[in-house]
Short mmCIF file of C-alpha atoms in Angstrom, two decimals:
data_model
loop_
_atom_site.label_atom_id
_atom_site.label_comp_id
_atom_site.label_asym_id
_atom_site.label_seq_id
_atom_site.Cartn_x
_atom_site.Cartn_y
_atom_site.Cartn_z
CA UNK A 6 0.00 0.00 0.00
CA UNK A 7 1.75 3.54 -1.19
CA UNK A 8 0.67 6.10 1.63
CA UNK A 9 3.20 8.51 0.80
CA UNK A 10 0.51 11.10 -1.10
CA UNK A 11 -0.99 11.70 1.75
CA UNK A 12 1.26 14.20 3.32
CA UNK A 13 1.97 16.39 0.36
CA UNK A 14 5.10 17.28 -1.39
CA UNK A 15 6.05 19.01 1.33
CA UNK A 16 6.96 16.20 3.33
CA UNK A 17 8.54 14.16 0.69
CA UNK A 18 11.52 13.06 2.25
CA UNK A 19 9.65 11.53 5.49
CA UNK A 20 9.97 7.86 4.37
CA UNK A 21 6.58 6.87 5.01
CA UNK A 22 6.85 3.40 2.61
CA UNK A 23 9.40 2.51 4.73
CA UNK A 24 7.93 2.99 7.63
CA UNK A 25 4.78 0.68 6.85
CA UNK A 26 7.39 -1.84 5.95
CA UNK A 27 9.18 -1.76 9.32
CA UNK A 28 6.09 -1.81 11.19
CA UNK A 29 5.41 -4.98 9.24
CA UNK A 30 8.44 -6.46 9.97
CA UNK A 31 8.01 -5.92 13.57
CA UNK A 32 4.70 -6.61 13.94
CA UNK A 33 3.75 -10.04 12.24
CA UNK A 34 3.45 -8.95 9.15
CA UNK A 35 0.33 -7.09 10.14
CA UNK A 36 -0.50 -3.71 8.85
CA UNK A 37 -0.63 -0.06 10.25
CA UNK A 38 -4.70 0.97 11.01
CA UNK A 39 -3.90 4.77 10.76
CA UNK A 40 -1.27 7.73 10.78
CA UNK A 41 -0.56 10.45 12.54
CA UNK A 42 2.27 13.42 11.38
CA UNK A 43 3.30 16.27 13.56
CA UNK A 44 5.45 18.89 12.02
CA UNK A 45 9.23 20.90 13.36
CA UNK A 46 8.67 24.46 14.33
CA UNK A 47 11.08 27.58 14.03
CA UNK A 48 9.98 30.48 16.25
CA UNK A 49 10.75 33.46 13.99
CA UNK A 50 10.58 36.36 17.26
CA UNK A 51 9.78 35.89 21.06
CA UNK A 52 11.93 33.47 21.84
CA UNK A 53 12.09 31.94 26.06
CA UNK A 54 9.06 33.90 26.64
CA UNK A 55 6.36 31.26 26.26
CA UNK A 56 6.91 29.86 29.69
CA UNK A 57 6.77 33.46 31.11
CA UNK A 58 2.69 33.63 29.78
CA UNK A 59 4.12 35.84 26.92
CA UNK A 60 2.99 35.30 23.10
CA UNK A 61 5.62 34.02 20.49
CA UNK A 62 5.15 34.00 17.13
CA UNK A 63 6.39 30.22 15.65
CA UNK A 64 5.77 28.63 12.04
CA UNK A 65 5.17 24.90 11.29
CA UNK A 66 8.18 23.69 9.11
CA UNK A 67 8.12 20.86 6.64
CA UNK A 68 10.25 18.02 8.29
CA UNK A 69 7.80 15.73 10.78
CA UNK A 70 7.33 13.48 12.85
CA UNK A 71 5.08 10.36 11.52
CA UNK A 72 3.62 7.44 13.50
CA UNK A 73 2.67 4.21 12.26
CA UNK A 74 -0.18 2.65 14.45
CA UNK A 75 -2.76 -0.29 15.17
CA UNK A 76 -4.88 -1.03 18.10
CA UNK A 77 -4.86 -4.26 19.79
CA UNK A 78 -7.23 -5.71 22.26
CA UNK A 79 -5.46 -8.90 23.09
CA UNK A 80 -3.57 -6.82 26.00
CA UNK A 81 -3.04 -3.37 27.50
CA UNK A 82 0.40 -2.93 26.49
CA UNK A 83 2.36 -0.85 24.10
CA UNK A 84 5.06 -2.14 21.33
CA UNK A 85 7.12 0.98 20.69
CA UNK A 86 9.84 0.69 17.27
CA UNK A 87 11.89 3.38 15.90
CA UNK A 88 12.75 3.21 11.95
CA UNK A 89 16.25 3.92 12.97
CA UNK A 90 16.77 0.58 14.83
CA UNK A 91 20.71 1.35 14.94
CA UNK A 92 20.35 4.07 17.14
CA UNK A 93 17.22 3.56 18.89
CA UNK A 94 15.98 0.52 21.08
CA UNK A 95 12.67 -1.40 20.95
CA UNK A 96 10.25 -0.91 23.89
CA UNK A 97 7.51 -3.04 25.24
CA UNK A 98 5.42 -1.24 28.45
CA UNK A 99 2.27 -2.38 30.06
CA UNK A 100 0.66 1.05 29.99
CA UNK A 101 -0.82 0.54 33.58
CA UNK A 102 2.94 1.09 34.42
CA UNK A 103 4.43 4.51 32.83
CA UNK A 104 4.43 6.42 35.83
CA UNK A 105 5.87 9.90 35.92
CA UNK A 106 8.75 8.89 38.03
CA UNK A 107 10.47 6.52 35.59
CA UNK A 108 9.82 8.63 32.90
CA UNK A 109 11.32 11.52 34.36
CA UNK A 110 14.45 9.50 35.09
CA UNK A 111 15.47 8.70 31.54
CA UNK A 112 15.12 11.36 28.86
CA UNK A 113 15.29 8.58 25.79
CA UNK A 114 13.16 8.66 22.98
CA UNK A 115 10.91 5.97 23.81
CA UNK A 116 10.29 7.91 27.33
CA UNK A 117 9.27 11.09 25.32
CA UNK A 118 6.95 8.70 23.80
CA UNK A 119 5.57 7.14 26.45
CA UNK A 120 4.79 10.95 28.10
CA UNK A 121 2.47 11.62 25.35
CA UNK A 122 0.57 7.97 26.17
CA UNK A 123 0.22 8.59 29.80
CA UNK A 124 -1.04 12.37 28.80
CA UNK A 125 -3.39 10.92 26.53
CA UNK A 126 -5.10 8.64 29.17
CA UNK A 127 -5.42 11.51 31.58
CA UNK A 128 -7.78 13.22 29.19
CA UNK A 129 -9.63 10.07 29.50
CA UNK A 130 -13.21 10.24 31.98
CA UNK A 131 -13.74 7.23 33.88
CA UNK A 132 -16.04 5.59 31.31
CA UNK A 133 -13.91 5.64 28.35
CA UNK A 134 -11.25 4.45 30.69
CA UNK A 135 -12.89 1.56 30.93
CA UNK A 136 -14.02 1.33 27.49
CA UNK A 137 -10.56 1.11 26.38
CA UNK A 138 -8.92 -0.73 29.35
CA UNK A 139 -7.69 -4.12 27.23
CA UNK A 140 -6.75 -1.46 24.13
CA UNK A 141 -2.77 -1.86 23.27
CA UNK A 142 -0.80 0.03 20.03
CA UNK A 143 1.57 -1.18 18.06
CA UNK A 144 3.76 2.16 16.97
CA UNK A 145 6.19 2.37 14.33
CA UNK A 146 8.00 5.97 14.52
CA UNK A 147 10.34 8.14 12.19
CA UNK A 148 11.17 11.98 11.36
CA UNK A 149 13.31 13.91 9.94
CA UNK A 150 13.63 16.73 12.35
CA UNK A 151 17.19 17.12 13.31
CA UNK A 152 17.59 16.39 16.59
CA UNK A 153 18.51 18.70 19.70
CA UNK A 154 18.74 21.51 16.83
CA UNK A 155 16.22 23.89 18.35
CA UNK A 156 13.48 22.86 15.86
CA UNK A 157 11.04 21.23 18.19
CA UNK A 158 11.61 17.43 17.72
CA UNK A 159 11.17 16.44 20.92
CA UNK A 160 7.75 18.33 21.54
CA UNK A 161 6.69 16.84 18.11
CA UNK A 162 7.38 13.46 19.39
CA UNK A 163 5.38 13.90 22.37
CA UNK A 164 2.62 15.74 20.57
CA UNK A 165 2.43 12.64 18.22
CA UNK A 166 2.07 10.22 20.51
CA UNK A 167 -0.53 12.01 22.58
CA UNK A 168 -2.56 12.39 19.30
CA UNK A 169 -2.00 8.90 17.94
CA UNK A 170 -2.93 7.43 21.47
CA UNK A 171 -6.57 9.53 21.41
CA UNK A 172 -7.19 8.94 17.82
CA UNK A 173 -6.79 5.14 18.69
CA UNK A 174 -9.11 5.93 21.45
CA UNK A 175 -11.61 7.30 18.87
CA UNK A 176 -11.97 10.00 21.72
CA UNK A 177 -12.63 13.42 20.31
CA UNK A 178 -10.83 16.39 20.95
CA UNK A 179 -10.20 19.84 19.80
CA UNK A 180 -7.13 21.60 18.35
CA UNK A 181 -6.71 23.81 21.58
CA UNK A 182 -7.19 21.21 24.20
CA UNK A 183 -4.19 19.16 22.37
CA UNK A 184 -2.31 21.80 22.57
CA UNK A 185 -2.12 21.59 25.80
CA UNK A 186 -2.08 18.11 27.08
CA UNK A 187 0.68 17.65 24.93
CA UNK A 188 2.86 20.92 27.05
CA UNK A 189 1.89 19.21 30.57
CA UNK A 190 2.48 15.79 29.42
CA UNK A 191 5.66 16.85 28.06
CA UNK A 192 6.78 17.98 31.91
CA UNK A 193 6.82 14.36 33.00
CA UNK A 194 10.31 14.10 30.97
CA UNK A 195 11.43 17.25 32.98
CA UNK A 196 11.56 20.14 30.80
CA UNK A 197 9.60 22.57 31.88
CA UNK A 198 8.71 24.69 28.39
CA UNK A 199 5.72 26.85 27.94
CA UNK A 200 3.67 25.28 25.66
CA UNK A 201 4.84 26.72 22.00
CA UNK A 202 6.01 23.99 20.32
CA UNK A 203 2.86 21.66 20.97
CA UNK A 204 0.54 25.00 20.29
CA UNK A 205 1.83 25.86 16.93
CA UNK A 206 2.64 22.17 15.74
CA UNK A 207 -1.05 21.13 16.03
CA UNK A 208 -2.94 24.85 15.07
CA UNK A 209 0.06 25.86 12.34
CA UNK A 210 -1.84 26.63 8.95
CA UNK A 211 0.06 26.30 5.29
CA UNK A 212 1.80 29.93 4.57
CA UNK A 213 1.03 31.86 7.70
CA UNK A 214 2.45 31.92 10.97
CA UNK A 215 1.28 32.23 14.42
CA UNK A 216 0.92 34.46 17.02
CA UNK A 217 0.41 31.92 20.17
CA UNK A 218 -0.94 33.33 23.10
CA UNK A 219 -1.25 31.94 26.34
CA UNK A 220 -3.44 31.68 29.60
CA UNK A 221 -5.77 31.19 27.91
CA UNK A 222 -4.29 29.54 24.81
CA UNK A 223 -5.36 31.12 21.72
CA UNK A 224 -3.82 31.28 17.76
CA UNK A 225 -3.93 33.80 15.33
CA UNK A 226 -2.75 33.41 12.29
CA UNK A 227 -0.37 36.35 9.96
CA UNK A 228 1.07 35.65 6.71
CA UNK A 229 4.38 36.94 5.96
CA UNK A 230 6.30 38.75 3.54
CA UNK A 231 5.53 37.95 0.19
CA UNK A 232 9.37 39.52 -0.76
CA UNK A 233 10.61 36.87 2.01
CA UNK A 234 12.12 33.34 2.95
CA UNK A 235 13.46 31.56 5.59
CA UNK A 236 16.10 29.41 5.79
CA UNK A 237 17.46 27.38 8.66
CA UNK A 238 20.84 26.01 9.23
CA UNK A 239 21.98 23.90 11.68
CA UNK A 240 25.20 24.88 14.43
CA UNK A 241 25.93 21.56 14.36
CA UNK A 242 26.21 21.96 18.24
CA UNK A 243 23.76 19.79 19.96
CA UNK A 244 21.94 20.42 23.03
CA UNK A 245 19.43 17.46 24.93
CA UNK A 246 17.10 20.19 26.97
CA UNK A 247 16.39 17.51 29.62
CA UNK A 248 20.10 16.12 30.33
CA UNK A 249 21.00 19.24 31.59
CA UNK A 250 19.82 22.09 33.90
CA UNK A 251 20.53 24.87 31.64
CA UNK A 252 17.02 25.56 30.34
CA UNK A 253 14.99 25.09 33.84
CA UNK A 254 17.10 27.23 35.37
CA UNK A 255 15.96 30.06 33.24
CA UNK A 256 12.71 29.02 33.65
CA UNK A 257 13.39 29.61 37.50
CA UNK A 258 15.08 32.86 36.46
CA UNK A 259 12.30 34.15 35.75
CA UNK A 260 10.05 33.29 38.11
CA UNK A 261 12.28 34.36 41.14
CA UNK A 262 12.60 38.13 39.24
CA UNK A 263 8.35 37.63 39.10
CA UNK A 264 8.81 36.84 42.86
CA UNK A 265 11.37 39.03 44.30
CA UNK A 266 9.73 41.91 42.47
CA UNK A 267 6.53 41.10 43.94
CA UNK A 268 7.77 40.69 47.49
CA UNK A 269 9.48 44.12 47.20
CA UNK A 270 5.66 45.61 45.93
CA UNK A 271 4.27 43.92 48.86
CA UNK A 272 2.27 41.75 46.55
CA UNK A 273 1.66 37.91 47.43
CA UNK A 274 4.63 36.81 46.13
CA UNK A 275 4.09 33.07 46.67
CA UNK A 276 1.76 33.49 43.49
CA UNK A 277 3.84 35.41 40.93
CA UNK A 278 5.11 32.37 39.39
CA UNK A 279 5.72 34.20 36.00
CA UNK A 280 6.69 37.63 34.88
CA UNK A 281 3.13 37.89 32.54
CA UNK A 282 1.77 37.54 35.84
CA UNK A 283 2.98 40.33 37.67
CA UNK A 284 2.84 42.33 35.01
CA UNK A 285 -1.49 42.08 34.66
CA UNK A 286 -1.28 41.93 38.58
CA UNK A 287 0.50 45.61 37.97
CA UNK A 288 -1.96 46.87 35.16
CA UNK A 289 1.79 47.61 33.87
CA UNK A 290 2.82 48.66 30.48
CA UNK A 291 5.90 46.79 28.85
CA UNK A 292 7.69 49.81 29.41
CA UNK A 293 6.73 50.22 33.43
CA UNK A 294 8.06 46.60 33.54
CA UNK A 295 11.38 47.35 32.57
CA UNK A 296 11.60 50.37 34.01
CA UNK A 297 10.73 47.82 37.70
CA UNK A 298 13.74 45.19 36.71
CA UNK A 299 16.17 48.29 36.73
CA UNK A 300 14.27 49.38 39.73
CA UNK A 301 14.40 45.98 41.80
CA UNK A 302 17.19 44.09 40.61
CA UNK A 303 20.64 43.96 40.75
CA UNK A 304 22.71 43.44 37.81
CA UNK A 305 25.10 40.68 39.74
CA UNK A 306 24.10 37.26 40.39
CA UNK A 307 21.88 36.32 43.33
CA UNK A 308 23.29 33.53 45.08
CA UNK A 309 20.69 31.15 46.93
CA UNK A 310 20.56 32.20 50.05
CA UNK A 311 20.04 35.78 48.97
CA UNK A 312 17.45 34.55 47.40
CA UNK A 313 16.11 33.21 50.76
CA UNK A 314 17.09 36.50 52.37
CA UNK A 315 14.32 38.34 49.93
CA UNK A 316 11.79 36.08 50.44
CA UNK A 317 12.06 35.32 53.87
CA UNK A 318 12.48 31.37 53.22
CA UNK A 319 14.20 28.75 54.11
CA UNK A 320 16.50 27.32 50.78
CA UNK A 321 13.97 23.70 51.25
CA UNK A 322 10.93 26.23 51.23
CA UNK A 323 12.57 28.09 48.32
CA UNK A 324 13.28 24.33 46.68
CA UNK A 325 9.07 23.42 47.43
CA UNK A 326 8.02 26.82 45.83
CA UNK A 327 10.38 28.15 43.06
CA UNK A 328 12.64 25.40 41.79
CA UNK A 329 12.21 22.39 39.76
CA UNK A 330 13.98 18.91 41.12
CA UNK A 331 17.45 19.31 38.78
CA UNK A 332 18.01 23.43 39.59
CA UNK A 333 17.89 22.99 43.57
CA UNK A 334 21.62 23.00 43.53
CA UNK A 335 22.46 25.68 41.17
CA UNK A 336 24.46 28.17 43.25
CA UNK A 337 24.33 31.42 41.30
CA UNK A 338 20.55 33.33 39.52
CA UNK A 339 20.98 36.26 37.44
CA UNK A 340 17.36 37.63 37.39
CA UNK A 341 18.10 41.68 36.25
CA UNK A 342 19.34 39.64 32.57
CA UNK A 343 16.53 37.31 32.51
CA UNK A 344 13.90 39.07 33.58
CA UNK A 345 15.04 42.33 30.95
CA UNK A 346 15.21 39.94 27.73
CA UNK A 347 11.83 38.91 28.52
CA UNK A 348 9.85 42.14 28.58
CA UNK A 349 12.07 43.16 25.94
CA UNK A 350 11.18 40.24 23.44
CA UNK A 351 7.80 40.61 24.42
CA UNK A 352 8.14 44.27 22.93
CA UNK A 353 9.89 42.63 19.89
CA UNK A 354 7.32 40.36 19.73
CA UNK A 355 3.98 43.09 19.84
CA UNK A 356 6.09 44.96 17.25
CA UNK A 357 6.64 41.93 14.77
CA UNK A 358 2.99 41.34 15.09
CA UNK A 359 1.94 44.78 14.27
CA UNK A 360 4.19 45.04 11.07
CA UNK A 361 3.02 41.99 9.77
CA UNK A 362 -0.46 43.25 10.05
CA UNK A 363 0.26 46.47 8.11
CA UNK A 364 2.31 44.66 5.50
CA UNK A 365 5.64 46.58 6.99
CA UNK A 366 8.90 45.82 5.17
CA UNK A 367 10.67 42.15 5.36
CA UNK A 368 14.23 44.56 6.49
CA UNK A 369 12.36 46.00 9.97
CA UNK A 370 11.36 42.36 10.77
CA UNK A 371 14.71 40.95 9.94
CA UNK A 372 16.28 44.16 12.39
CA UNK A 373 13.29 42.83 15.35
CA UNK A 374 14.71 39.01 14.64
CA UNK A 375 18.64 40.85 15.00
CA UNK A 376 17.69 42.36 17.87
CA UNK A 377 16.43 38.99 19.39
CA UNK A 378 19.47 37.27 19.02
CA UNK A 379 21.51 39.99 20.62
CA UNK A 380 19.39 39.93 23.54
CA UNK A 381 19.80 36.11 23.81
CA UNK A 382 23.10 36.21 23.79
CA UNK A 383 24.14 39.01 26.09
CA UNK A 384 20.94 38.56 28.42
CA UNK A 385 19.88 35.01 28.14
CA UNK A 386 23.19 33.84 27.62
CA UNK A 387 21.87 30.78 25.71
CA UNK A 388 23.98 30.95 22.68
CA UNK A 389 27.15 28.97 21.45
CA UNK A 390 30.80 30.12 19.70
CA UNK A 391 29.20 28.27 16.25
CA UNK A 392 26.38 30.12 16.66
CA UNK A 393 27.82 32.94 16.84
CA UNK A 394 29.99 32.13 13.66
CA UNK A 395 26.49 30.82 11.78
CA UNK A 396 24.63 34.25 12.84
CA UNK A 397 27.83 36.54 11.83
CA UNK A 398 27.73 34.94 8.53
CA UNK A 399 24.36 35.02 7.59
CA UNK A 400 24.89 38.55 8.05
CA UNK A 401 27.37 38.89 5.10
CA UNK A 402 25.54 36.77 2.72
CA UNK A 403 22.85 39.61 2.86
CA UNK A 404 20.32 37.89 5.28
CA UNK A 405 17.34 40.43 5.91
CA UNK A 406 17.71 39.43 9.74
CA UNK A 407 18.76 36.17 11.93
CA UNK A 408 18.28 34.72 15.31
CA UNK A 409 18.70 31.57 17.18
CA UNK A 410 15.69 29.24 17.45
CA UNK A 411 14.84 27.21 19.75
CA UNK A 412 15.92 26.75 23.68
CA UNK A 413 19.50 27.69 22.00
CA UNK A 414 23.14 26.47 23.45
CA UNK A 415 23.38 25.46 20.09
CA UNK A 416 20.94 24.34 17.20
CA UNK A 417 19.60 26.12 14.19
CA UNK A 418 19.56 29.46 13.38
CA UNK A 419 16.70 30.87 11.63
CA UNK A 420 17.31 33.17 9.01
CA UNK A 421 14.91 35.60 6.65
CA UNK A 422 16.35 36.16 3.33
CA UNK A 423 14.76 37.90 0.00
CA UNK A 424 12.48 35.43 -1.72
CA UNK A 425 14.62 35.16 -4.86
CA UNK A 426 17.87 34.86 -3.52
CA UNK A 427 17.28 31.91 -1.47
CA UNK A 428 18.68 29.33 -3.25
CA UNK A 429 21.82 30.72 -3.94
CA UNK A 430 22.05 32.02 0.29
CA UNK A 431 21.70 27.98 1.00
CA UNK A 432 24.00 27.62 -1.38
CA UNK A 433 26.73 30.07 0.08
CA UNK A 434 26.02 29.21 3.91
CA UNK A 435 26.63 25.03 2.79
CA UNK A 436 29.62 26.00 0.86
CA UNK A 437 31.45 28.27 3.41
CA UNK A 438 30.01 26.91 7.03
CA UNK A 439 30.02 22.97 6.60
CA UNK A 440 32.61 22.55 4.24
CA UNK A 441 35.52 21.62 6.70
CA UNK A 442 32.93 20.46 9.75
CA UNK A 443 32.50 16.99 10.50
CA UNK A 444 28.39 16.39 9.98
CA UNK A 445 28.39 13.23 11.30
CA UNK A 446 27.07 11.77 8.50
CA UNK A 447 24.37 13.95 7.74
CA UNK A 448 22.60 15.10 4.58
CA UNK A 449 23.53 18.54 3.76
CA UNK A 450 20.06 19.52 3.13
CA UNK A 451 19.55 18.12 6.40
CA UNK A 452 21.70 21.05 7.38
CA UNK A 453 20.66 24.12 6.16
CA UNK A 454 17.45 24.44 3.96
CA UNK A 455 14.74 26.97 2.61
CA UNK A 456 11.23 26.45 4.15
CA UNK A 457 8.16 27.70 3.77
CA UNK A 458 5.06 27.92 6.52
CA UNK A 459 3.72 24.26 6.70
CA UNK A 460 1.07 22.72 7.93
CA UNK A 461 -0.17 21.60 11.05
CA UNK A 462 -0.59 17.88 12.42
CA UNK A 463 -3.00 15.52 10.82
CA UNK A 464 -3.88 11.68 10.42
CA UNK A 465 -5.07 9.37 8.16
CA UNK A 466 -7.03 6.29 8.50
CA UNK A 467 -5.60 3.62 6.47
CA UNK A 468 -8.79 1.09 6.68
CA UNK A 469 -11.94 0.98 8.53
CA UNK A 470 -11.44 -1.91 12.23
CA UNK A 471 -13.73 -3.14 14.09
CA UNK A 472 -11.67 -4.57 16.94
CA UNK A 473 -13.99 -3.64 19.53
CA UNK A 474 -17.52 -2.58 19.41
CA UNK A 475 -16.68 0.16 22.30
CA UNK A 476 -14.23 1.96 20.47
CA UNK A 477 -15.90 3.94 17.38
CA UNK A 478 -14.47 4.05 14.05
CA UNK A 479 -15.12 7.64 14.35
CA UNK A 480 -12.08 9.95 13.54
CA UNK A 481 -11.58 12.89 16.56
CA UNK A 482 -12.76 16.08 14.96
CA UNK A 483 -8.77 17.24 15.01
CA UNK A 484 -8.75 14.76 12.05
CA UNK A 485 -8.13 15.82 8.06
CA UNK A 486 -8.66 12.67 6.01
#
C-alpha cells in the first residue's frame, strides 16, 4: 500500500513506505490501522518567553514526525519501534505502568513517547477508561527533524504520541485542548517549556504563521512577507534540553525576578510564578516593567541564600516553591538579565505582530529578529561560539535578519532572506560553514534548507477496524482525512 501522497510534497523526504514496511516487519506482518504526522517548528521572534505567559510568534516547518499505528485488544500494552533501529531501542510497556517517576528518570526517545501515552489517558473520563482498558498500540515511529537543533523534535514526538494514542481511542478532541495536554504531558520528561512547540505544531496553517498566546491559549494566524524566505541552518552543536539544567534554570530565572519583584511591591509573592503575571497583577505597560527590573534588581548574580534573604524562606521552602527537582543545587541566579530579555522580546514580539499586520517591510522584521538574538546572547546567555559564527555569517551573505531558534546552546539558526535569492544564500552558507565540519554523517540539506510555513498535524485512517464494538471508528474532529 503507497501512503506517501498523503502528506503532500512538502513532506517528501519523510519515508513513510518505509515505515509501513518496518512496522510490518516488527509486527507479524500485520499492517498499520492509521497515521498520525506532527510537524518541526522555528519560532521566527519571542523566543524563552512562552513559559513566562508571553505570546511568540512560531511557524510549522516541513520536516515531521510520523507514527505508524494499530490497536490491539489482546492486551493493555504498548510495542514501541523506531525506523532507525541502529540508534534507537525497541520498547515493550504495560501502559498501567508509565508512571511519571520513571519517565522523568530517563530522557530517551521511547520515554518522550511514552509521556504523550500517559497524557493521553489523563484526558480520558472514567467511562472511556474503561471502554478502552484491554486497548494496546503497536507504533512504528520516524522523522526527519534534526535532533537537539532547536526545531522542536522532541515536543513533536510527544505531541504525536498524545494524538496517535486519542485517535486510537476514537476519543474526540479539539485543536486547543491538544495543545495543551501535549505541554503538561511533556513535563513528565522534565523540561519545563511553555507550551509553543505543541501550540503551533497542532494549530500551524500552510503559509502563515502564528501568534500563540497563552493563559488562555489562543492562535492567530499572519502571513508573511511575500518579498521573504526563511532558511534554517543547523550549528551543528547539539543540546538534549532535559540532560542538563541549563534551560529550567531560566525558567526559575524568571520566576524568582516575578517573585522578588513582587515581594518588594508587597504583593503575594508566593503566586507570581511568571513575569506575565505580575505584570497584569500591575496593570503595567511593557515599558513600566522594565523600568521595575532596573528598579528591583541587581545586575550581579543572586546567590541562593540571597534569594532566601528576599523572600524570607528557608532554601527547602525556596526548593518546594520556586525550583524544579534538577536546579535545587544551582548556586548562582541572574534575574536583572533574565527578567530584561523577557519584557524586551515581548516588545519585539507586539512589534513583529503589528508590522506583519500592516504589510511593513521584510528589512524592519529581519532588524526585530537581529535584535532577538543579541538579547539572547548578552541577556539570556543561551547561545554557542558556532552560533555565533552561523549568525555573523548570515549577516554577510545579505540575510534580511537572523536569530537563534529554539531553547539555543546550540541548534539552528533561523534566518529571513529575500524570496529570490534563497537558493543561492543555502548555497553560500553550505559551501562556506560545513565545508571543513564533520556532519556526522548527515545530509547537507539536512543542514541548512529553505522552508516555507507548513502545515499543522494531521492523520489518516488507512482502513476501517472493528476490533472492539466500544471503540468507534469515528475519527476525533482534530482529524483531516
Amino acid at each position: 500500500m503507497e501512503v506517501d501522497y498523503v502528506w503532500g510534497t512538502s513532506s517528501a523526504n519523510v519515508p513513510v513506505q518505509k515505515l509501513e514496511q518496518h512496522f510490518r516487519e516488527n509486527f507479524s506482518s500485520l499492517q498499520p490501522e492509521y497515521y498520525v504526522k506532527v510537524p518541526g517548528r522555528v519560532n521566527l521572534i519571542g523566543e524563552h518567553v512562552d513559559y513566562c505567559g508571553y505570546s511568540v510568534f512560531p511557524m510549522a516547518i516541513d520536516q515531521c514526525i510520523v507514527v505508524a499505528a494499530k490497536r490491539t485488544t489482546d492486551r493493555q500494552t504498548i510495542e514501541l519501534t523506531n525506523l532507525c533501529t541502529e540508534r534507537y531501542e525497541n520498547v515493550s510497556k504495560n501502559i498501567s505502568d508509565i508512571s511519571a517517576e520513571s519517565l522523568g528518570k530517563n530522557p530517551s526517545w521511547s520515554n518522550y513517547f511514552l509521556c504523550g501515552v500517559k497524557g493521553a489517558r489523563e484526558y480520558l473520563n472514567d467511562s472511556q477508561l474503561k471502554a478502552v482498558e484491554k486497548v494496546g498500540f503497536l507504533f512504528a515511529v520516524t522523522g526527519n527533524i534534526p535532533e537537539s537543533s532547536g526545531l522542536s523534535s522532541s515536543s513533536a514526538l510527544v505531541t504525536a504520541a498524545v494524538m496517535a494514542t486519542l485517535v486510537g481511542y476514537g476519543v474526540q478532541i479539539s485543536r486547543l485542548e491538544l495543545a495543551e495536554i501535549s505541554a503538561k504531558c511533556e513535563r513528565y520528561i522534565g523540561t519545563a517549556g511553555g507550551g509553543m512547540d505543541q501550540a503551533i505544531a497542532v494549530n500551524a496553517k500552510q503559509g502563515y504563521a502564528a501568534r500563540i498566546d497563552f493563559n488562555p491559549l489562543a492562535v492567530k494566524q499572519f502571513r508573511l512577507p511575500a518579498d521573504a524566505k526563511f532558511v534554517v541552518a543547523q550549528s551543528l552543536a547539539v543540546k538534549n534540553k532535559a540532560a542538563s539544567n541549563d534551560f529550567n534554570t531560566r525558567v526559575v530565572e524568571c520566576r524568582l525576578a516575578s517573585q522578588i519583584i513582587a515581594k518588594k511591591l508587597n504583593l503575594e509573592w508566593e503566586q507570581m510564578t511568571a513575569l506575565a503575571k505580575l505584570q497584569k497583577s500591575l496593570d503595567h505597560s511593557l515599558d513600566q516593567m522594565i523600568e521595575l527590573v532596573h528598579q528591583h534588581l541587581h545586575i550581579d548574580g543572586y546567590s541562593k541564600s540571597e534569594v532566601c534573604e528576599i523572600l524570607s524562606v528557608s532554601e527547602d521552602r525556596l526548593d518546594e516553591l520556586s525550583l524544579t527537582a534538577n536546579t535545587t543545587e544551582v548556586t548562582e541566579f541572574h534575574l536583572h538579565r533574565r527578567a530584561l530579555h523577557v519584557f524586551e522580546e515581548a516588545k519585539r514580539m507586539e512589534e513583529f505582530c503589528r508590522l506583519c499586520e500592516t504589510s511593513g517591510a521584510a528589512s524592519d522584521l529581519g532588524r526585530l529578529m537581529d535584535d532577538s538574538h543579541s538579547s539572547l546572547r548578552y541577556l539570556y546567555q543561551c547561545s554557542h561560539p558556532d552560533l555565533e559564527e552561523l549568525v555573523a555569517l548570515c549577516k554577510l551573505e545579505g540575510a534580511y535578519g537572523c536569530k537563534l531558534t529554539g531553547a539555543g546552546w546550540g541548534g539552528c539558526v533561523v534566518v529571513m532572506v529575500p524570496s529570490d535569492g534563497a537558493e543561492g544564500f543555502v548555497r553560500s552558507i553550505r559551501d562556506q560553514y560545513y565545508s571543513n565540519r564533520e556532519t556526522c554523517g548527515k545530509r547537507i540539506d539536512e543542514l541548512v534548507f529553505a522552508t516555507s510555513p507548513s502545515e499543522g498535524a494531521c492523520c489518516v485512517h488507512v482502513k476501517p477496524t472493528s476490533i472492539s464494538d466500544k471503540i468507534t471508528d469515528q475519527l476525533p474532529a482534530l482529524v483531516h482525512l
